[in-house]
Tab-separated table of C-alpha atoms in Angstrom:
chain	number	residue	atom	x	y	z
A	1	MET	CA	257.359	17.063	-238.887
A	2	GLU	CA	257.352	19.091	-235.680
A	3	ASP	CA	255.148	18.004	-232.786
A	4	LEU	CA	251.757	19.817	-232.818
A	5	GLN	CA	252.083	20.883	-229.180
A	6	LYS	CA	255.496	22.480	-229.792
A	7	VAL	CA	254.285	24.363	-232.862
A	8	LEU	CA	251.213	25.699	-231.055
A	9	LYS	CA	253.233	26.669	-227.984
A	10	LYS	CA	255.552	28.716	-230.207
A	11	GLU	CA	252.458	30.407	-231.642
A	12	LYS	CA	251.336	31.359	-228.080
A	13	TYR	CA	248.381	28.975	-227.900
A	14	LYS	CA	247.082	27.930	-224.464
A	15	LYS	CA	246.689	24.161	-223.975
A	16	ILE	CA	243.497	23.071	-222.181
A	17	LYS	CA	242.662	19.470	-221.260
A	18	PHE	CA	239.144	18.126	-221.831
A	19	LYS	CA	237.448	14.829	-221.021
A	20	ILE	CA	235.295	12.701	-223.275
A	21	ILE	CA	232.264	11.580	-221.261
A	22	LYS	CA	230.006	8.534	-221.702
A	23	THR	CA	227.841	10.328	-224.269
A	24	GLN	CA	230.929	11.151	-226.392
A	25	HIS	CA	230.569	14.855	-225.542
A	26	LEU	CA	233.691	16.868	-224.756
A	27	LEU	CA	233.613	18.144	-221.162
A	28	ILE	CA	235.691	21.171	-220.203
A	29	LYS	CA	236.112	23.232	-217.027
A	30	VAL	CA	235.286	26.925	-217.454
A	31	LYS	CA	235.264	29.890	-215.095
A	32	ILE	CA	232.704	32.609	-215.631
A	33	ASN	CA	233.087	35.637	-213.385
A	34	ASP	CA	235.604	33.599	-211.336
A	35	VAL	CA	233.122	30.762	-210.694
A	36	SER	CA	233.990	27.304	-212.022
A	37	GLY	CA	231.567	25.083	-213.908
A	38	ASN	CA	231.330	22.081	-216.227
A	39	PHE	CA	230.651	22.834	-219.883
A	40	ILE	CA	230.232	20.828	-223.067
A	41	LEU	CA	232.567	21.924	-225.847
A	42	ASP	CA	230.273	21.994	-228.883
A	43	THR	CA	231.612	23.008	-232.292
A	44	GLY	CA	228.045	22.982	-233.633
A	45	ALA	CA	226.740	25.552	-231.155
A	46	SER	CA	226.978	29.073	-232.548
A	47	ASN	CA	227.054	30.757	-229.134
A	48	SER	CA	228.259	29.835	-225.688
A	49	CYS	CA	225.470	29.591	-223.152
A	50	VAL	CA	224.488	28.721	-219.606
A	51	GLY	CA	221.219	27.426	-218.227
A	52	PHE	CA	218.687	29.673	-216.488
A	53	GLU	CA	219.400	27.816	-213.243
A	54	SER	CA	223.041	29.030	-213.330
A	55	ILE	CA	222.357	32.790	-213.489
A	56	GLU	CA	223.038	33.319	-209.778
A	57	ARG	CA	225.910	30.831	-209.661
A	58	PHE	CA	227.889	32.767	-212.283
A	59	LYS	CA	226.786	36.217	-211.014
A	60	LEU	CA	225.209	37.122	-214.353
A	61	THR	CA	223.314	40.335	-215.038
A	62	THR	CA	220.713	39.440	-217.645
A	63	LYS	CA	218.481	41.154	-220.155
A	64	ASN	CA	215.630	39.624	-222.093
A	65	SER	CA	216.395	38.843	-225.711
A	66	LYS	CA	214.112	38.700	-228.720
A	67	THR	CA	216.351	36.002	-230.209
A	68	LYS	CA	214.986	32.473	-229.985
A	69	ALA	CA	217.360	29.568	-229.488
A	70	SER	CA	217.245	26.367	-231.472
A	71	GLY	CA	219.234	23.181	-231.271
A	72	ALA	CA	218.966	19.511	-230.476
A	73	GLY	CA	216.331	20.322	-227.846
A	74	GLY	CA	213.975	22.070	-230.225
A	75	THR	CA	213.331	25.490	-231.685
A	76	GLY	CA	211.835	28.748	-230.495
A	77	MET	CA	213.299	28.560	-226.983
A	78	GLU	CA	213.258	31.786	-224.948
A	79	THR	CA	216.662	33.356	-224.279
A	80	GLN	CA	218.288	36.040	-222.200
A	81	ILE	CA	221.683	37.662	-222.705
A	82	SER	CA	224.398	38.657	-220.273
A	83	LYS	CA	227.175	40.987	-221.411
A	84	HIS	CA	230.525	42.094	-219.972
A	85	ASN	CA	231.447	38.855	-218.193
A	86	SER	CA	234.868	37.358	-217.646
A	87	MET	CA	235.536	33.876	-218.988
A	88	GLN	CA	238.551	31.727	-218.322
A	89	ILE	CA	239.285	28.352	-219.877
A	90	GLY	CA	242.593	27.029	-218.582
A	91	SER	CA	244.935	30.022	-218.839
A	92	TRP	CA	243.014	31.596	-221.778
A	93	LYS	CA	240.937	34.603	-220.694
A	94	ASN	CA	238.379	37.004	-222.097
A	95	THR	CA	237.343	39.876	-219.823
A	96	ASP	CA	234.406	41.188	-221.870
A	97	PHE	CA	232.356	38.188	-222.907
A	98	GLY	CA	228.657	37.966	-223.795
A	99	ILE	CA	226.810	34.775	-223.002
A	100	VAL	CA	223.351	33.466	-223.932
A	101	ILE	CA	221.093	32.070	-221.210
A	102	PHE	CA	218.428	29.524	-222.043
A	103	ASP	CA	216.780	26.327	-220.802
A	104	LEU	CA	219.406	23.568	-220.712
A	105	SER	CA	217.162	21.067	-218.926
A	106	HIS	CA	216.776	18.944	-222.090
A	107	VAL	CA	220.571	18.660	-222.348
A	108	ASN	CA	220.961	17.640	-218.720
A	109	GLU	CA	218.048	15.187	-218.891
A	110	ALA	CA	219.741	13.468	-221.837
A	111	LEU	CA	223.053	13.315	-219.922
A	112	GLN	CA	221.329	11.863	-216.863
A	113	GLN	CA	219.789	9.087	-218.971
A	114	TYR	CA	223.382	7.964	-219.622
A	115	LYS	CA	224.289	8.476	-215.950
A	116	ALA	CA	226.599	11.343	-216.928
A	117	LYS	CA	226.950	14.461	-214.781
A	118	SER	CA	224.894	17.487	-215.679
A	119	VAL	CA	226.561	20.592	-217.104
A	120	HIS	CA	226.233	24.303	-216.424
A	121	GLY	CA	226.536	25.320	-220.048
A	122	ILE	CA	227.963	24.952	-223.518
A	123	ILE	CA	231.064	26.498	-225.065
A	124	GLY	CA	230.323	27.218	-228.701
A	125	ALA	CA	231.861	28.508	-231.895
A	126	ASP	CA	232.000	32.089	-230.592
A	127	VAL	CA	234.818	31.118	-228.189
A	128	LEU	CA	236.456	28.782	-230.699
A	129	MET	CA	236.548	31.482	-233.371
A	130	GLU	CA	237.733	34.241	-231.051
A	131	GLY	CA	240.460	32.010	-229.606
A	132	LYS	CA	241.379	30.570	-233.009
A	133	GLY	CA	240.529	27.181	-231.507
A	134	ILE	CA	242.194	23.940	-232.472
A	135	ILE	CA	240.890	20.666	-231.080
A	136	ASP	CA	243.262	17.719	-230.706
A	137	TYR	CA	240.725	14.921	-230.281
A	138	TYR	CA	243.338	12.177	-230.016
A	139	ASN	CA	245.191	13.739	-227.065
A	140	HIS	CA	242.102	15.444	-225.568
A	141	TYR	CA	243.356	19.033	-225.761
A	142	LEU	CA	241.762	22.275	-226.835
A	143	TYR	CA	244.172	25.014	-227.922
A	144	LEU	CA	243.134	28.666	-227.750
A	145	LYS	CA	245.184	31.718	-228.713
């Protein structure tokens, strides 16, 4: 059987390294609007998001949203939306990306309890589906097309 990396390279997938941190989360470097940040790669998150505290960092233009976020931190959390952003993960790029903004303090508090670094956001299923994502857990690579 052919090596997975060779097959995916032939299919024009981009190979992106991630780290597994103390909490067993997958940590990945992401650029939003040409600004780098640390993100958790979360297959269970429907949308990619950043915390309210990172709006200025990533140069986001936001609008209020009627949609309420829910997740491990609770339900009914207020959100904002930012459209038409650029996102780059490794050499994979999207130049018209929408991102959800909400309170990530509960995520970062949990990470700090394990003495892990805080994150700027979460990469969710929206990116994984658009990039036809494949995660190689054993070798710590994300592949996006």
